[in-house]
Amino acid sequence: MPMTDLPLDQLRAYTPEVRRPADFDAFWADTIAASRQAAADAGATPTLAPASTPVSALVVEDLTFPGFAADPVRAWVSRPAGSADADLPVVVEYLGYGGGRGLPGERVSWALAGYVHVVMDTRGQGSGWGSGGDTPDPHGSVPHQSGWMTNGITSPADHYYRRVFTDAVRLVDAVRTLPGVDASRIALTGGSQGGGIAIAAAALVEAYTGPIVAVLPEVAFLCDWEHGTDVAVGGPYLEIAQYLSVHRDLADTVWETAAYFDGVNHAAGISAPALFSVALMDEVVPPRTTFAAYNAIGSEDKAIEVYPYNGHEGGGFRHWERQAAFLASRA
């Protein structure tokens, strides 16, 4: 499998021009505020219930919290057994494209390492891989290409990722209220789509909720959308290319909408410590798109692990070990 993008030295210097809407900050401030108000008006608050699982070395709970427009969103919360009276640091994880939260106890590494681990279900997804999801997306869309990239693509107010990114922020709001967590030590992570969600959530949480201790995106998708669509040879960016092959006159509309969700624009607002990963043989997420977001971060406490001979699987468990070491020194 060949290298799929620019040479590494060019990637490290890659800072593309990415459209940034004049009302970018106002759009997100209004969106987050509206969903918080919707939850308050509905009296919707996070709820926890014991999960049914054979896993006994961890406590696993089923969390339901109000997300975008107070829609109920599901998550798993796992913690070390016997830690109910301890205020533990938290790792919030967002998932890759097409997957759902799966079964309770499926993801255990962070909880076994001593963290409260929260895995967010991605609304409307959960049937592409893994063990399924439990959160519907009750909002409709104009006609779009299959998948989620072009769902609502003609208007930022209607785009699918407006709802998902808001869910991601509202989950952090919910986590801060849970018993047994240290609300001052929350880190965000995720791979592929989950990495892109983590980047956006990190910036939005820092702007509208409070500081986090770190953001840990792996082979992050949803960054530098326009150039990613130009060079990707597989994966969801091709949904946009297919859409524009039919809607030939909507390119400007598409990229103007995408700019509100582009990880490069969100990364510019991150000040927390950041550890990224990138794979140079990735056919789904062109390496330049991950570097575009990484290079946009202003934080001096940042690093990127490069896996030259891996594809979209990235660094696997070896990279998780590096994440754990990075986080242990900061949380």
Short mmCIF file of C-alpha atoms in Angstrom, two decimals:
data_model
loop_
_atom_site.label_atom_id
_atom_site.label_comp_id
_atom_site.label_asym_id
_atom_site.label_seq_id
_atom_site.Cartn_x
_atom_site.Cartn_y
_atom_site.Cartn_z
CA MET A 1 0.00 0.00 0.00
CA PRO A 2 1.66 3.28 -1.06
CA MET A 3 1.89 6.59 0.74
CA THR A 4 -1.36 8.39 -0.03
CA ASP A 5 -0.44 12.05 0.27
CA LEU A 6 2.32 14.64 0.48
CA PRO A 7 5.82 13.90 1.83
CA LEU A 8 6.09 14.20 5.60
CA ASP A 9 8.12 17.41 5.57
CA GLN A 10 5.42 19.09 3.47
CA LEU A 11 2.68 17.73 5.74
CA ARG A 12 4.35 19.22 8.80
CA ALA A 13 4.21 22.63 7.12
CA TYR A 14 0.72 22.22 5.61
CA THR A 15 -1.54 25.16 6.52
CA PRO A 16 -4.22 25.40 3.83
CA GLU A 17 -6.65 28.23 3.31
CA VAL A 18 -9.93 27.05 4.84
CA ARG A 19 -13.08 29.12 4.62
CA ARG A 20 -14.12 30.53 7.99
CA PRO A 21 -17.59 32.08 8.21
CA ALA A 22 -17.80 35.55 9.72
CA ASP A 23 -20.48 34.32 12.13
CA PHE A 24 -18.69 31.07 13.06
CA ASP A 25 -18.41 31.88 16.77
CA ALA A 26 -21.92 33.34 16.99
CA PHE A 27 -23.39 30.32 15.21
CA TRP A 28 -21.93 27.93 17.76
CA ALA A 29 -22.62 30.13 20.77
CA ASP A 30 -26.29 30.33 19.74
CA THR A 31 -26.48 26.62 18.96
CA ILE A 32 -25.08 25.52 22.32
CA ALA A 33 -27.16 28.04 24.26
CA ALA A 34 -30.36 27.00 22.47
CA SER A 35 -29.88 23.33 23.29
CA ARG A 36 -29.11 24.08 26.93
CA GLN A 37 -32.25 26.19 27.10
CA ALA A 38 -34.31 23.46 25.41
CA ALA A 39 -33.21 20.99 28.09
CA ALA A 40 -34.02 23.46 30.86
CA ASP A 41 -37.45 24.17 29.38
CA ALA A 42 -38.19 20.44 29.11
CA GLY A 43 -36.81 19.65 32.56
CA ALA A 44 -34.50 17.12 30.89
CA THR A 45 -31.55 16.04 33.03
CA PRO A 46 -28.97 13.22 32.76
CA THR A 47 -30.02 9.85 34.15
CA LEU A 48 -27.91 6.81 35.04
CA ALA A 49 -29.06 3.20 35.27
CA PRO A 50 -27.11 -0.02 35.86
CA ALA A 51 -26.13 -1.79 32.64
CA SER A 52 -26.80 -5.47 32.13
CA THR A 53 -23.39 -7.02 31.47
CA PRO A 54 -21.31 -9.99 32.58
CA VAL A 55 -18.41 -7.61 33.21
CA SER A 56 -17.86 -7.60 36.98
CA ALA A 57 -14.45 -5.96 37.43
CA LEU A 58 -15.94 -2.64 36.33
CA VAL A 59 -19.09 -0.72 37.12
CA VAL A 60 -20.90 -0.06 33.84
CA GLU A 61 -23.88 2.29 33.67
CA ASP A 62 -26.29 3.40 30.98
CA LEU A 63 -26.36 7.19 30.66
CA THR A 64 -29.12 9.13 28.92
CA PHE A 65 -28.56 12.87 28.56
CA PRO A 66 -30.23 15.75 26.69
CA GLY A 67 -28.30 16.57 23.52
CA PHE A 68 -29.15 18.86 20.62
CA ALA A 69 -32.66 20.32 21.08
CA ALA A 70 -32.88 18.22 24.29
CA ASP A 71 -33.07 15.02 22.20
CA PRO A 72 -32.21 12.00 24.40
CA VAL A 73 -28.75 10.62 23.62
CA ARG A 74 -27.24 7.45 25.08
CA ALA A 75 -23.77 6.68 26.40
CA TRP A 76 -21.98 4.02 28.43
CA VAL A 77 -20.18 5.03 31.61
CA SER A 78 -17.55 2.59 32.92
CA ARG A 79 -15.43 2.95 36.04
CA PRO A 80 -13.24 0.75 38.25
CA ALA A 81 -15.25 -1.30 40.73
CA GLY A 82 -15.08 0.07 44.26
CA SER A 83 -14.40 3.64 43.13
CA ALA A 84 -17.83 5.14 43.83
CA ASP A 85 -16.48 7.44 46.53
CA ALA A 86 -13.45 8.59 44.51
CA ASP A 87 -13.43 11.59 42.19
CA LEU A 88 -11.69 10.10 39.18
CA PRO A 89 -10.45 11.74 35.98
CA VAL A 90 -12.65 11.19 32.92
CA VAL A 91 -12.05 10.18 29.32
CA VAL A 92 -14.97 10.97 26.98
CA GLU A 93 -14.80 9.00 23.73
CA TYR A 94 -16.55 9.68 20.42
CA LEU A 95 -16.92 7.00 17.76
CA GLY A 96 -15.95 6.39 14.16
CA TYR A 97 -18.22 6.76 11.15
CA GLY A 98 -21.15 4.35 11.09
CA GLY A 99 -20.60 2.84 14.53
CA GLY A 100 -22.68 3.02 17.70
CA ARG A 101 -21.85 2.65 21.36
CA GLY A 102 -22.15 -1.11 21.08
CA LEU A 103 -22.63 -3.35 24.10
CA PRO A 104 -21.85 -2.47 27.72
CA GLY A 105 -18.35 -3.57 28.65
CA GLU A 106 -17.03 -3.68 25.06
CA ARG A 107 -14.59 -0.83 25.59
CA VAL A 108 -12.69 -1.27 28.84
CA SER A 109 -9.10 -0.01 28.47
CA TRP A 110 -9.59 3.48 29.90
CA ALA A 111 -11.64 2.23 32.86
CA LEU A 112 -9.05 -0.47 33.57
CA ALA A 113 -6.43 2.29 33.57
CA GLY A 114 -8.29 4.07 36.38
CA TYR A 115 -10.48 6.55 34.51
CA VAL A 116 -14.21 7.04 34.29
CA HIS A 117 -14.75 6.20 30.62
CA VAL A 118 -17.77 7.65 28.81
CA VAL A 119 -18.60 6.44 25.28
CA MET A 120 -21.14 8.55 23.38
CA ASP A 121 -23.59 6.94 21.00
CA THR A 122 -23.64 8.80 17.67
CA ARG A 123 -27.20 9.72 16.78
CA GLY A 124 -28.59 7.90 13.75
CA GLN A 125 -25.49 5.70 13.39
CA GLY A 126 -24.65 2.24 14.65
CA SER A 127 -25.36 -0.03 11.70
CA GLY A 128 -22.09 0.16 9.77
CA TRP A 129 -19.80 -1.82 12.09
CA GLY A 130 -19.54 -2.94 15.71
CA SER A 131 -22.49 -4.01 17.87
CA GLY A 132 -25.09 -1.35 17.15
CA GLY A 133 -26.35 1.95 18.51
CA ASP A 134 -29.35 3.14 20.51
CA THR A 135 -29.84 6.81 19.62
CA PRO A 136 -32.13 7.88 16.76
CA ASP A 137 -31.80 11.18 14.92
CA PRO A 138 -35.36 12.56 14.79
CA HIS A 139 -34.50 15.47 12.48
CA GLY A 140 -35.08 15.29 8.74
CA SER A 141 -33.05 16.59 5.83
CA VAL A 142 -33.36 17.71 2.27
CA PRO A 143 -32.39 14.99 -0.25
CA HIS A 144 -28.79 13.92 0.22
CA GLN A 145 -26.24 11.30 -0.71
CA SER A 146 -26.27 8.15 1.43
CA GLY A 147 -24.39 8.58 4.71
CA TRP A 148 -24.13 11.72 6.84
CA MET A 149 -21.69 14.07 5.12
CA THR A 150 -24.32 15.70 2.88
CA ASN A 151 -27.23 15.38 5.32
CA GLY A 152 -28.46 19.00 5.49
CA ILE A 153 -25.50 20.22 3.43
CA THR A 154 -27.35 23.21 1.96
CA SER A 155 -27.70 24.95 5.34
CA PRO A 156 -25.47 24.94 8.44
CA ALA A 157 -28.58 25.14 10.64
CA ASP A 158 -29.80 21.84 9.20
CA HIS A 159 -26.54 19.94 8.85
CA TYR A 160 -26.22 16.62 10.63
CA TYR A 161 -22.96 17.51 12.36
CA ARG A 162 -24.54 20.54 14.02
CA ARG A 163 -26.56 18.04 16.01
CA VAL A 164 -23.67 15.63 16.64
CA PHE A 165 -21.19 18.30 17.75
CA THR A 166 -23.82 19.76 20.08
CA ASP A 167 -24.46 16.28 21.53
CA ALA A 168 -20.71 16.02 22.16
CA VAL A 169 -20.66 19.27 24.13
CA ARG A 170 -23.82 18.46 26.04
CA LEU A 171 -22.30 15.13 27.04
CA VAL A 172 -19.45 16.98 28.74
CA ASP A 173 -22.06 19.15 30.48
CA ALA A 174 -23.69 15.92 31.71
CA VAL A 175 -20.41 14.30 32.75
CA ARG A 176 -19.57 17.28 34.96
CA THR A 177 -22.70 16.50 37.04
CA LEU A 178 -22.07 12.76 37.53
CA PRO A 179 -21.11 11.38 40.93
CA GLY A 180 -17.56 10.16 41.39
CA VAL A 181 -15.94 12.26 38.68
CA ASP A 182 -13.40 15.05 38.90
CA ALA A 183 -14.99 17.71 36.70
CA SER A 184 -11.66 19.53 36.45
CA ARG A 185 -9.96 16.52 34.80
CA ILE A 186 -11.86 15.68 31.62
CA ALA A 187 -10.13 14.58 28.41
CA LEU A 188 -11.72 14.01 25.00
CA THR A 189 -10.74 11.36 22.48
CA GLY A 190 -11.94 9.44 19.43
CA GLY A 191 -10.78 7.88 16.21
CA SER A 192 -11.62 8.90 12.64
CA GLN A 193 -15.05 10.58 12.83
CA GLY A 194 -14.65 10.40 16.60
CA GLY A 195 -11.38 12.30 16.31
CA GLY A 196 -13.09 15.03 14.33
CA ILE A 197 -15.89 15.22 16.89
CA ALA A 198 -13.29 15.39 19.69
CA ILE A 199 -11.56 18.35 17.99
CA ALA A 200 -14.82 20.27 17.61
CA ALA A 201 -16.01 19.37 21.09
CA ALA A 202 -12.70 20.40 22.66
CA ALA A 203 -12.91 23.86 21.13
CA LEU A 204 -16.60 24.30 21.94
CA VAL A 205 -16.28 23.02 25.50
CA GLU A 206 -13.34 25.33 26.15
CA ALA A 207 -15.31 28.25 24.71
CA TYR A 208 -18.70 27.63 26.34
CA THR A 209 -18.22 25.26 29.28
CA GLY A 210 -14.72 25.36 30.75
CA PRO A 211 -11.21 23.93 30.39
CA ILE A 212 -10.33 20.33 29.62
CA VAL A 213 -7.06 18.59 30.41
CA ALA A 214 -6.36 17.16 26.94
CA VAL A 215 -7.72 16.24 23.52
CA LEU A 216 -6.52 13.02 21.88
CA PRO A 217 -7.77 12.66 18.27
CA GLU A 218 -6.70 9.59 16.28
CA VAL A 219 -6.52 9.66 12.46
CA ALA A 220 -9.00 12.52 12.72
CA PHE A 221 -11.67 12.84 10.04
CA LEU A 222 -13.83 15.94 9.36
CA CYS A 223 -10.89 18.31 8.90
CA ASP A 224 -10.05 20.35 5.78
CA TRP A 225 -13.21 19.05 4.10
CA GLU A 226 -12.72 20.73 0.75
CA HIS A 227 -9.17 19.50 0.16
CA GLY A 228 -9.99 16.11 1.68
CA THR A 229 -12.73 15.64 -0.90
CA ASP A 230 -10.29 16.60 -3.66
CA VAL A 231 -7.72 13.91 -2.78
CA ALA A 232 -9.42 11.07 -0.84
CA VAL A 233 -9.62 7.78 -2.70
CA GLY A 234 -12.03 6.06 -0.32
CA GLY A 235 -14.37 6.68 2.58
CA PRO A 236 -17.02 9.27 3.37
CA TYR A 237 -15.41 12.24 1.60
CA LEU A 238 -16.53 10.52 -1.59
CA GLU A 239 -20.13 11.13 -0.51
CA ILE A 240 -19.54 14.84 -1.08
CA ALA A 241 -17.88 14.24 -4.42
CA GLN A 242 -20.82 12.08 -5.51
CA TYR A 243 -23.31 14.71 -4.32
CA LEU A 244 -21.54 17.45 -6.27
CA SER A 245 -21.38 15.25 -9.37
CA VAL A 246 -25.19 15.49 -9.36
CA HIS A 247 -25.69 18.97 -7.85
CA ARG A 248 -23.15 20.63 -10.09
CA ASP A 249 -24.10 24.21 -9.17
CA LEU A 250 -23.97 23.80 -5.38
CA ALA A 251 -20.22 23.64 -4.73
CA ASP A 252 -20.02 27.05 -3.05
CA THR A 253 -23.08 26.27 -0.93
CA VAL A 254 -21.58 22.94 0.14
CA TRP A 255 -18.23 24.40 1.16
CA GLU A 256 -19.82 27.36 2.91
CA THR A 257 -21.89 24.96 5.01
CA ALA A 258 -18.97 22.60 5.61
CA ALA A 259 -16.87 25.47 6.98
CA TYR A 260 -18.97 25.56 10.17
CA PHE A 261 -17.99 21.96 10.90
CA ASP A 262 -14.44 21.87 9.58
CA GLY A 263 -11.98 20.68 12.19
CA VAL A 264 -9.40 23.23 11.06
CA ASN A 265 -11.68 26.07 12.13
CA HIS A 266 -12.43 24.36 15.44
CA ALA A 267 -8.81 23.42 16.10
CA ALA A 268 -7.84 27.07 16.01
CA GLY A 269 -9.84 27.52 19.23
CA ILE A 270 -8.14 24.73 21.21
CA SER A 271 -5.72 25.67 23.97
CA ALA A 272 -5.64 22.33 25.83
CA PRO A 273 -2.75 19.88 25.48
CA ALA A 274 -3.22 17.79 22.33
CA LEU A 275 -1.90 14.46 21.12
CA PHE A 276 -2.83 13.57 17.53
CA SER A 277 -2.07 10.56 15.39
CA VAL A 278 -1.82 10.24 11.62
CA ALA A 279 -1.19 7.32 9.26
CA LEU A 280 0.63 8.02 6.01
CA MET A 281 -0.99 5.16 4.07
CA ASP A 282 -4.51 6.23 5.03
CA GLU A 283 -6.87 6.13 2.03
CA VAL A 284 -9.90 7.32 4.02
CA VAL A 285 -8.49 10.35 5.81
CA PRO A 286 -5.79 11.98 3.68
CA PRO A 287 -2.89 12.80 6.04
CA ARG A 288 -2.90 16.44 4.95
CA THR A 289 -6.34 16.91 6.48
CA THR A 290 -5.21 15.72 9.92
CA PHE A 291 -2.08 17.86 9.72
CA ALA A 292 -4.21 20.85 8.70
CA ALA A 293 -6.08 20.63 12.02
CA TYR A 294 -3.00 19.80 14.06
CA ASN A 295 -1.03 22.70 12.62
CA ALA A 296 -3.93 25.07 13.36
CA ILE A 297 -3.83 24.43 17.11
CA GLY A 298 -2.22 27.29 18.99
CA SER A 299 -1.35 25.28 22.10
CA GLU A 300 2.39 24.84 22.65
CA ASP A 301 1.73 21.53 24.43
CA LYS A 302 0.97 19.41 21.40
CA ALA A 303 2.43 16.39 19.62
CA ILE A 304 1.54 14.18 16.67
CA GLU A 305 2.46 10.51 16.36
CA VAL A 306 3.15 9.53 12.76
CA TYR A 307 2.59 5.93 11.61
CA PRO A 308 4.28 5.77 8.18
CA TYR A 309 3.24 2.23 7.23
CA ASN A 310 -0.32 2.15 8.54
CA GLY A 311 -3.63 2.87 6.89
CA HIS A 312 -6.80 4.08 8.56
CA GLU A 313 -6.33 1.66 11.47
CA GLY A 314 -3.62 4.03 12.69
CA GLY A 315 -1.42 3.04 15.62
CA GLY A 316 -3.81 0.60 17.27
CA PHE A 317 -3.22 -0.38 20.89
CA ARG A 318 0.36 0.88 20.70
CA HIS A 319 -1.01 4.36 20.18
CA TRP A 320 -3.43 3.92 23.08
CA GLU A 321 -0.41 3.26 25.31
CA ARG A 322 1.07 6.56 24.12
CA GLN A 323 -2.21 8.33 24.78
CA ALA A 324 -2.33 6.88 28.30
CA ALA A 325 1.21 8.06 29.03
CA PHE A 326 0.46 11.54 27.61
CA LEU A 327 -2.72 11.85 29.66
CA ALA A 328 -1.21 10.48 32.88
CA SER A 329 1.27 13.35 32.93
CA ARG A 330 -1.49 15.95 32.49
CA ALA A 331 -4.50 14.59 34.37
#
